[in-house]
CSV table of C-alpha atoms in Angstrom, one decimal:
chain,number,residue,atom,x,y,z
A,1,SER,CA,40.1,114.1,82.7
A,2,TYR,CA,39.4,116.7,85.4
A,3,SER,CA,36.5,118.3,86.6
A,4,PHE,CA,35.9,121.8,85.7
A,5,CYS,CA,36.7,123.0,89.1
A,6,THR,CA,39.8,120.9,89.6
A,7,LEU,CA,41.4,122.4,86.5
A,8,LEU,CA,40.7,125.9,87.7
A,9,ARG,CA,42.4,125.0,91.5
A,10,HIS,CA,45.7,123.9,89.1
A,11,THR,CA,45.9,126.5,86.8
A,12,LYS,CA,47.7,129.5,88.3
A,13,MET,CA,47.2,132.1,85.2
A,14,SER,CA,45.8,135.7,86.0
A,15,PHE,CA,42.6,135.0,83.9
A,16,LEU,CA,41.3,133.6,87.0
A,17,ALA,CA,40.5,136.7,88.9
A,18,PRO,CA,37.7,137.5,86.7
A,19,VAL,CA,36.1,134.2,87.6
A,20,ASN,CA,35.8,134.2,91.0
A,21,TRP,CA,32.2,135.7,91.0
A,22,VAL,CA,31.5,132.3,89.4
A,23,LEU,CA,32.8,130.4,91.9
A,24,GLU,CA,31.3,132.3,94.6
A,25,ALA,CA,27.6,132.3,92.8
A,26,LEU,CA,28.0,128.7,92.8
A,27,MET,CA,29.0,128.5,96.9
A,28,ILE,CA,32.0,126.8,95.8
A,29,LYS,CA,34.6,128.2,98.6
A,30,ASP,CA,37.2,125.5,98.4
A,31,VAL,CA,37.7,122.3,96.1
A,32,ASP,CA,39.8,119.1,97.3
A,33,VAL,CA,41.8,117.4,94.7
A,34,ASP,CA,40.8,113.8,94.4
A,35,PRO,CA,43.9,111.3,95.5
A,36,SER,CA,43.8,109.4,92.5
A,37,GLU,CA,43.7,112.8,90.3
A,38,GLU,CA,46.7,113.9,92.1
A,39,GLU,CA,48.4,110.8,91.5
A,40,ALA,CA,47.5,110.8,88.0
A,41,MET,CA,48.8,114.6,87.7
A,42,ASN,CA,52.1,113.2,89.2
A,43,SER,CA,53.2,110.2,87.2
A,44,ALA,CA,51.4,111.0,84.0
A,45,LEU,CA,53.7,109.8,80.9
A,46,SER,CA,54.0,113.3,79.5
A,47,TRP,CA,56.4,114.6,77.0
A,48,ALA,CA,58.2,116.2,79.5
A,49,VAL,CA,59.2,113.4,81.5
A,50,LEU,CA,59.5,111.6,78.2
A,51,LYS,CA,62.2,113.8,76.9
A,52,LYS,CA,64.5,113.2,80.0
A,53,GLN,CA,65.1,109.4,79.1
A,54,ASP,CA,66.5,109.2,82.6
A,55,SER,CA,65.8,106.6,85.6
A,56,ALA,CA,62.8,108.9,87.1
A,57,CYS,CA,61.4,108.4,83.3
A,58,SER,CA,61.6,104.9,83.5
A,59,ASN,CA,60.1,104.6,86.9
A,60,THR,CA,57.0,106.5,85.3
A,61,VAL,CA,56.7,104.1,82.6
A,62,ILE,CA,56.6,101.0,84.7
A,63,THR,CA,54.2,102.6,87.3
A,64,VAL,CA,51.9,104.0,84.1
A,65,LEU,CA,52.1,100.7,82.2
A,66,GLY,CA,52.8,98.3,84.9
A,67,GLU,CA,49.3,96.2,84.5
A,68,PHE,CA,49.2,96.5,80.8
A,69,PRO,CA,49.2,93.0,79.7
A,70,SER,CA,51.6,94.1,76.6
A,71,PHE,CA,53.8,95.9,79.0
A,72,VAL,CA,54.1,92.6,81.5
A,73,LYS,CA,54.6,90.3,78.5
A,74,LEU,CA,57.5,92.7,77.4
A,75,ALA,CA,59.2,92.7,81.0
A,76,ALA,CA,59.0,88.8,81.2
A,77,MET,CA,60.3,88.5,77.7
A,78,GLU,CA,63.4,91.0,78.7
A,79,ALA,CA,63.8,89.2,81.9
A,80,GLU,CA,64.5,86.0,80.8
A,81,MET,CA,66.8,87.3,77.9
A,82,LEU,CA,68.6,89.7,80.3
A,83,LEU,CA,69.7,86.6,82.6
A,84,GLN,CA,70.1,84.2,79.7
A,85,ARG,CA,72.5,86.9,78.0
A,86,ASP,CA,74.2,87.5,81.4
A,87,LYS,CA,75.2,83.9,81.5
A,88,GLU,CA,76.4,83.6,78.1
A,89,ASP,CA,78.7,86.5,78.2
A,90,ASP,CA,79.7,85.3,81.8
A,91,THR,CA,80.6,81.7,80.2
A,92,LYS,CA,82.3,83.6,77.3
A,93,LEU,CA,84.2,85.8,79.5
A,94,GLU,CA,85.4,83.1,81.8
A,95,LYS,CA,86.4,80.9,79.1
A,96,GLY,CA,88.9,83.9,77.8
A,97,ILE,CA,90.1,83.9,81.2
A,98,GLN,CA,91.1,80.3,81.1
A,99,ILE,CA,92.6,80.6,78.0
A,100,SER,CA,94.8,83.4,79.5
A,101,ILE,CA,95.4,81.4,82.4
A,102,ALA,CA,96.9,78.6,80.3
A,103,ARG,CA,99.0,80.9,77.8
A,104,GLY,CA,100.5,81.9,81.2
A,105,VAL,CA,99.3,85.7,81.0
A,106,LEU,CA,97.1,85.5,84.0
A,107,ASP,CA,97.5,83.7,87.3
A,108,PRO,CA,94.7,82.2,88.8
A,109,ILE,CA,93.4,84.4,92.0
A,110,THR,CA,90.7,84.2,94.7
A,111,PRO,CA,88.1,87.2,94.1
A,112,PRO,CA,88.8,90.0,95.6
A,113,ALA,CA,86.2,91.5,98.9
A,114,ILE,CA,83.6,93.6,97.7
A,115,THR,CA,80.8,95.9,98.9
A,116,LYS,CA,77.3,94.6,97.5
A,117,ILE,CA,74.5,97.4,97.0
A,118,ASP,CA,70.9,96.2,96.5
A,119,VAL,CA,69.9,98.5,94.3
A,120,LYS,CA,66.2,97.9,94.7
A,121,GLY,CA,64.3,100.8,95.9
A,122,LYS,CA,66.7,103.3,95.4
A,123,THR,CA,67.7,106.1,93.3
A,124,PRO,CA,71.1,106.4,91.1
A,125,ASP,CA,71.6,109.3,93.6
A,126,ASP,CA,71.1,106.6,96.8
A,127,VAL,CA,73.5,104.5,95.3
A,128,THR,CA,76.2,106.9,94.2
A,129,GLN,CA,76.0,108.5,98.1
A,130,LEU,CA,76.6,105.0,99.4
A,131,ILE,CA,79.7,104.7,97.1
A,132,LEU,CA,80.8,107.9,97.8
A,133,SER,CA,80.9,107.4,101.6
A,134,GLN,CA,83.4,104.7,101.0
A,135,LEU,CA,86.0,106.4,98.9
A,136,PRO,CA,89.2,108.5,100.3
A,137,LYS,CA,88.4,111.7,101.0
A,138,SER,CA,91.1,113.4,99.7
A,139,ASN,CA,91.5,115.5,96.7
A,140,THR,CA,94.7,114.9,95.3
A,141,ALA,CA,95.2,111.3,95.5
A,142,GLY,CA,93.4,108.9,92.5
A,143,CYS,CA,91.5,105.7,92.8
A,144,VAL,CA,89.9,103.0,90.4
A,145,VAL,CA,86.3,102.5,91.3
A,146,VAL,CA,84.9,99.4,90.0
A,147,LEU,CA,81.3,98.8,89.3
A,148,GLN,CA,80.2,95.3,88.4
A,149,GLY,CA,76.9,93.4,88.6
A,150,MET,CA,74.0,92.0,86.1
A,151,SER,CA,72.5,94.1,83.3
A,152,GLY,CA,69.8,96.3,84.5
A,153,THR,CA,71.1,97.4,87.6
A,154,GLY,CA,72.3,100.4,86.7
A,155,LYS,CA,75.7,100.6,86.2
A,156,GLY,CA,75.8,102.9,83.8
A,157,THR,CA,73.7,105.2,85.1
A,158,THR,CA,75.6,105.0,88.6
A,159,GLY,CA,78.8,105.6,86.6
A,160,THR,CA,77.7,108.8,85.2
A,161,THR,CA,76.3,109.9,88.4
A,162,LEU,CA,79.9,109.1,90.0
A,163,LEU,CA,81.5,110.7,86.9
A,164,SER,CA,79.8,114.2,87.8
A,165,LYS,CA,80.3,114.0,91.7
A,166,LEU,CA,84.1,112.8,91.6
A,167,PRO,CA,86.8,115.5,91.0
A,168,ASN,CA,89.2,114.9,88.1
A,169,CYS,CA,87.2,111.7,87.3
A,170,VAL,CA,86.9,109.8,83.5
A,171,THR,CA,85.8,106.4,82.9
A,172,TRP,CA,87.6,103.2,81.5
A,173,SER,CA,86.2,100.7,78.8
A,174,ASN,CA,88.4,97.8,77.7
A,175,GLY,CA,86.3,98.2,74.0
A,176,ASN,CA,89.0,100.1,72.8
A,177,VAL,CA,92.0,98.2,73.7
A,178,PHE,CA,89.9,95.1,72.1
A,179,ARG,CA,89.3,97.0,68.9
A,180,SER,CA,93.1,98.3,68.6
A,181,LEU,CA,94.5,94.9,69.2
A,182,THR,CA,92.2,93.3,67.0
A,183,LEU,CA,92.9,95.9,64.1
A,184,LEU,CA,96.5,94.7,64.4
A,185,ALA,CA,95.7,91.2,64.3
A,186,ALA,CA,93.1,92.0,61.3
A,187,THR,CA,95.9,93.5,59.2
A,188,HIS,CA,98.3,91.1,59.9
A,189,ALA,CA,96.1,88.4,58.6
A,190,LYS,CA,95.3,90.6,56.0
A,191,GLN,CA,99.1,91.6,54.9
A,192,GLU,CA,99.7,87.5,55.2
A,193,GLY,CA,96.7,87.2,52.6
A,194,ILE,CA,94.6,85.1,54.8
A,195,ASP,CA,91.3,85.1,56.7
A,196,LEU,CA,91.8,86.3,60.3
A,197,LYS,CA,88.8,83.9,61.5
A,198,ASP,CA,89.3,80.8,59.7
A,199,ASN,CA,92.9,80.7,60.6
A,200,ALA,CA,92.5,82.1,64.2
A,201,GLU,CA,94.8,79.1,65.7
A,202,LYS,CA,97.4,80.6,63.2
A,203,VAL,CA,97.1,84.0,63.5
A,204,LEU,CA,96.6,84.2,67.4
A,205,THR,CA,99.8,82.9,68.5
A,206,SER,CA,101.2,84.1,71.8
A,207,GLU,CA,104.3,85.1,70.1
A,208,ASN,CA,101.9,87.3,67.7
A,209,VAL,CA,99.9,88.6,70.3
A,210,ALA,CA,102.8,89.6,72.7
A,211,LYS,CA,104.1,91.6,69.6
A,212,TRP,CA,100.9,93.4,69.1
A,213,MET,CA,100.8,94.4,72.6
A,214,LYS,CA,104.1,96.0,72.6
A,215,MET,CA,102.8,98.1,69.4
A,216,LEU,CA,100.0,99.7,71.7
A,217,SER,CA,101.1,102.2,74.2
A,218,PHE,CA,99.1,104.5,77.0
A,219,HIS,CA,100.4,107.9,76.9
A,220,LYS,CA,99.7,111.2,77.8
A,221,THR,CA,99.3,113.7,74.9
A,222,GLY,CA,100.0,117.7,74.5
A,223,ASP,CA,96.5,118.4,75.7
A,224,LYS,CA,97.4,116.6,78.8
A,225,LYS,CA,94.9,113.9,78.2
A,226,TYR,CA,95.5,110.5,77.9
A,227,ASP,CA,95.3,108.1,74.8
A,228,ILE,CA,96.2,104.6,73.1
A,229,LYS,CA,98.7,104.5,70.6
A,230,ILE,CA,98.9,101.9,67.8
A,231,GLN,CA,102.1,102.0,66.3
A,232,GLY,CA,103.0,98.8,64.0
A,233,LEU,CA,102.5,97.0,61.0
A,234,GLY,CA,102.4,100.4,59.0
A,235,LEU,CA,99.8,101.9,61.6
A,236,ASP,CA,100.8,105.2,63.3
A,237,VAL,CA,97.5,106.5,65.3
A,238,ASN,CA,96.1,107.8,68.3
A,239,VAL,CA,92.8,105.6,69.2
A,240,SER,CA,91.1,108.9,69.6
A,241,GLU,CA,91.2,109.9,66.2
A,242,VAL,CA,90.3,106.6,64.2
A,243,GLN,CA,87.6,105.7,67.3
A,244,ASN,CA,84.9,106.4,65.4
A,245,THR,CA,86.5,105.3,62.0
A,246,LEU,CA,89.1,103.0,61.5
A,247,LEU,CA,88.0,101.2,64.5
A,248,LYS,CA,84.4,100.8,63.7
A,249,GLU,CA,84.8,99.1,60.3
A,250,THR,CA,83.9,95.8,59.1
A,251,LEU,CA,87.4,94.6,59.3
A,252,VAL,CA,87.6,94.7,62.7
A,253,ALA,CA,83.8,94.7,64.0
A,254,LYS,CA,83.5,90.9,62.8
A,255,ASN,CA,86.7,89.9,64.2
A,256,ILE,CA,86.5,91.2,67.7
A,257,PRO,CA,84.9,88.0,69.6
A,258,THR,CA,87.9,85.8,67.6
A,259,VAL,CA,90.4,88.0,69.1
A,260,ALA,CA,88.8,88.6,72.4
A,261,GLU,CA,88.1,85.0,73.4
A,262,GLN,CA,91.7,84.5,73.0
A,263,THR,CA,93.1,87.7,74.6
A,264,GLN,CA,91.2,88.8,77.9
A,265,GLY,CA,94.4,88.4,79.7
A,266,ASP,CA,96.4,90.7,77.5
A,267,VAL,CA,94.0,93.4,77.3
A,268,VAL,CA,93.3,93.1,81.4
A,269,LYS,CA,97.0,93.3,82.0
A,270,PHE,CA,97.4,96.5,79.7
A,271,ALA,CA,94.3,98.2,81.7
A,272,ALA,CA,95.3,97.5,85.1
A,273,ALA,CA,98.7,99.2,83.8
A,274,ALA,CA,97.0,102.4,82.4
A,275,LEU,CA,94.3,102.5,85.4
A,276,LYS,CA,97.8,102.7,87.5
A,277,GLN,CA,99.4,105.3,85.6
A,278,MET,CA,96.4,107.7,85.6
A,279,THR,CA,95.8,107.3,89.2
A,280,ASP,CA,99.7,107.9,90.3
A,281,ASP,CA,98.8,111.2,88.2
A,282,GLY,CA,95.7,111.7,90.9
A,283,MET,CA,92.9,111.0,88.5
A,284,ASN,CA,90.0,108.7,89.6
A,285,VAL,CA,88.6,106.2,87.1
A,286,ILE,CA,85.4,104.4,87.0
A,287,LEU,CA,85.8,100.8,85.7
A,288,GLU,CA,82.5,99.2,84.6
A,289,GLY,CA,82.8,95.5,83.8
A,290,ARG,CA,82.1,91.4,84.8
A,291,ALA,CA,83.7,89.9,87.9
A,292,ALA,CA,85.9,87.7,85.9
A,293,THR,CA,87.8,90.6,84.4
A,294,VAL,CA,87.9,93.4,87.0
A,295,GLN,CA,89.1,91.2,89.6
A,296,TYR,CA,92.8,91.5,88.3
A,297,VAL,CA,92.5,95.4,88.8
A,298,PRO,CA,94.0,96.3,92.0
A,299,THR,CA,92.1,98.6,94.1
A,300,PRO,CA,90.3,98.3,97.1
A,301,TYR,CA,87.1,100.3,96.1
A,302,ARG,CA,84.9,97.5,94.4
A,303,PHE,CA,81.2,97.7,94.3
A,304,GLU,CA,78.6,95.2,93.4
A,305,LEU,CA,74.9,96.4,92.4
A,306,ILE,CA,72.8,93.5,92.7
A,307,MET,CA,68.7,93.1,92.6
A,308,ASN,CA,67.3,90.1,93.3
A,309,ASP,CA,63.9,90.7,91.9
A,310,SER,CA,64.3,89.4,88.1
A,311,GLN,CA,60.6,90.7,87.1
A,312,LEU,CA,61.6,94.5,88.2
A,313,LEU,CA,64.9,93.9,85.8
A,314,GLY,CA,62.7,93.0,83.0
A,315,GLN,CA,60.6,96.0,83.9
A,316,ARG,CA,63.6,98.4,83.9
A,317,ARG,CA,64.5,97.1,80.5
A,318,ALA,CA,61.3,97.1,78.9
A,319,ALA,CA,60.9,100.6,80.1
A,320,GLN,CA,64.3,101.9,78.7
A,321,ARG,CA,62.8,100.2,75.4
A,322,VAL,CA,59.5,102.0,75.5
A,323,MET,CA,60.6,105.3,76.5
A,324,ALA,CA,63.4,105.3,73.6
A,325,GLY,CA,60.7,103.9,70.8
A,326,CYS,CA,58.4,106.6,71.9
A,327,GLU,CA,60.8,109.4,72.1
A,328,MET,CA,62.0,108.5,68.4
A,329,GLN,CA,58.7,107.9,66.8
A,330,LEU,CA,56.4,111.0,68.3
A,331,ALA,CA,56.8,114.8,68.2
A,332,SER,CA,57.5,117.3,70.9
A,333,LYS,CA,53.9,118.1,71.6
A,334,ALA,CA,52.4,114.4,71.7
A,335,THR,CA,49.9,114.3,74.7
A,336,SER,CA,50.1,111.8,77.4
A,337,GLU,CA,47.2,109.7,76.0
A,338,GLU,CA,49.2,109.3,72.4
A,339,ILE,CA,52.3,108.3,74.5
A,340,MET,CA,50.4,105.7,76.0
A,341,SER,CA,48.8,104.7,73.2
A,342,LEU,CA,52.2,104.1,71.4
A,343,ALA,CA,53.6,102.4,74.0
A,344,ASP,CA,51.2,99.8,74.3
A,345,SER,CA,51.3,99.2,70.5
A,346,LEU,CA,55.3,98.9,70.7
A,347,CYS,CA,55.0,96.5,73.7
A,348,LYS,CA,52.7,94.5,71.3
A,349,LYS,CA,54.8,94.7,68.1
A,350,TRP,CA,57.8,93.2,70.3
A,351,THR,CA,56.3,90.5,71.9
A,352,GLN,CA,54.7,89.2,68.4
């Protein structure tokens, strides 16, 4: 808590004028702020900081809770889970790529050159500026910017920042391509009266996948926006119209892993063609993903965000969970003490 004099010095309301005589009477001509109090004021986990839910908020959580045993434990757990999950994802993707190579959809390639950026100690703006400095200066020619790296290195935040800086820019995700292809595969299986997951080998043949890929097209709509059209097996829809309904139904969701493993190459080739179509149209496209797949997309503008400090990766992921949990459960007038108390409780709950 702050002393009365410190509080007066940091309060700029008009009521201070009448109390000047009090300070003069006490012979207090100036009040120096204690460095520890100044630091506390600048790093307090206030509601104003919490509601931003950005990298600055994450850094504040780490600063304020960094020595709490509960937070240290959560950060260590998150780091271990993150590394394990990334390893498992890379293994699955590599398996999918090898399946596509065996099917003749993809050719083995030498990984292309990439610029590595160590994000430790850098803000999203710092990382963005480093990337922008290496992109073409033309305002008319489009390009694909590939962002890859481990979970927790800030690819999403950097992509969002780039999106706001680059002209005529969009982001690309393979997610809706996989969902569209899964919808066609699941619809085919349903029409055949069989379960897709139990009959994957029978359903996901090279011939069937090639046929379904021809039912997907990438085109410009009437409002001059690009969209994926699904046309076949009784379906005739644009992805933008069904991405939050039909493509999120259980029939699709439960079968995505099965379909994705067998069709990595098909989706990568579809994406590469779509990205070329957009860049030829003068658009800048941000592509975030794993090295195993994004290496098949032709572009010289490749950046890998790295952070060798796994402890910090865990802290950042733990901070993201804490700040999201606190914002969800607390009212807008919560005090710093209430926020920190809840944060500590959440850390303990999640590490039991």
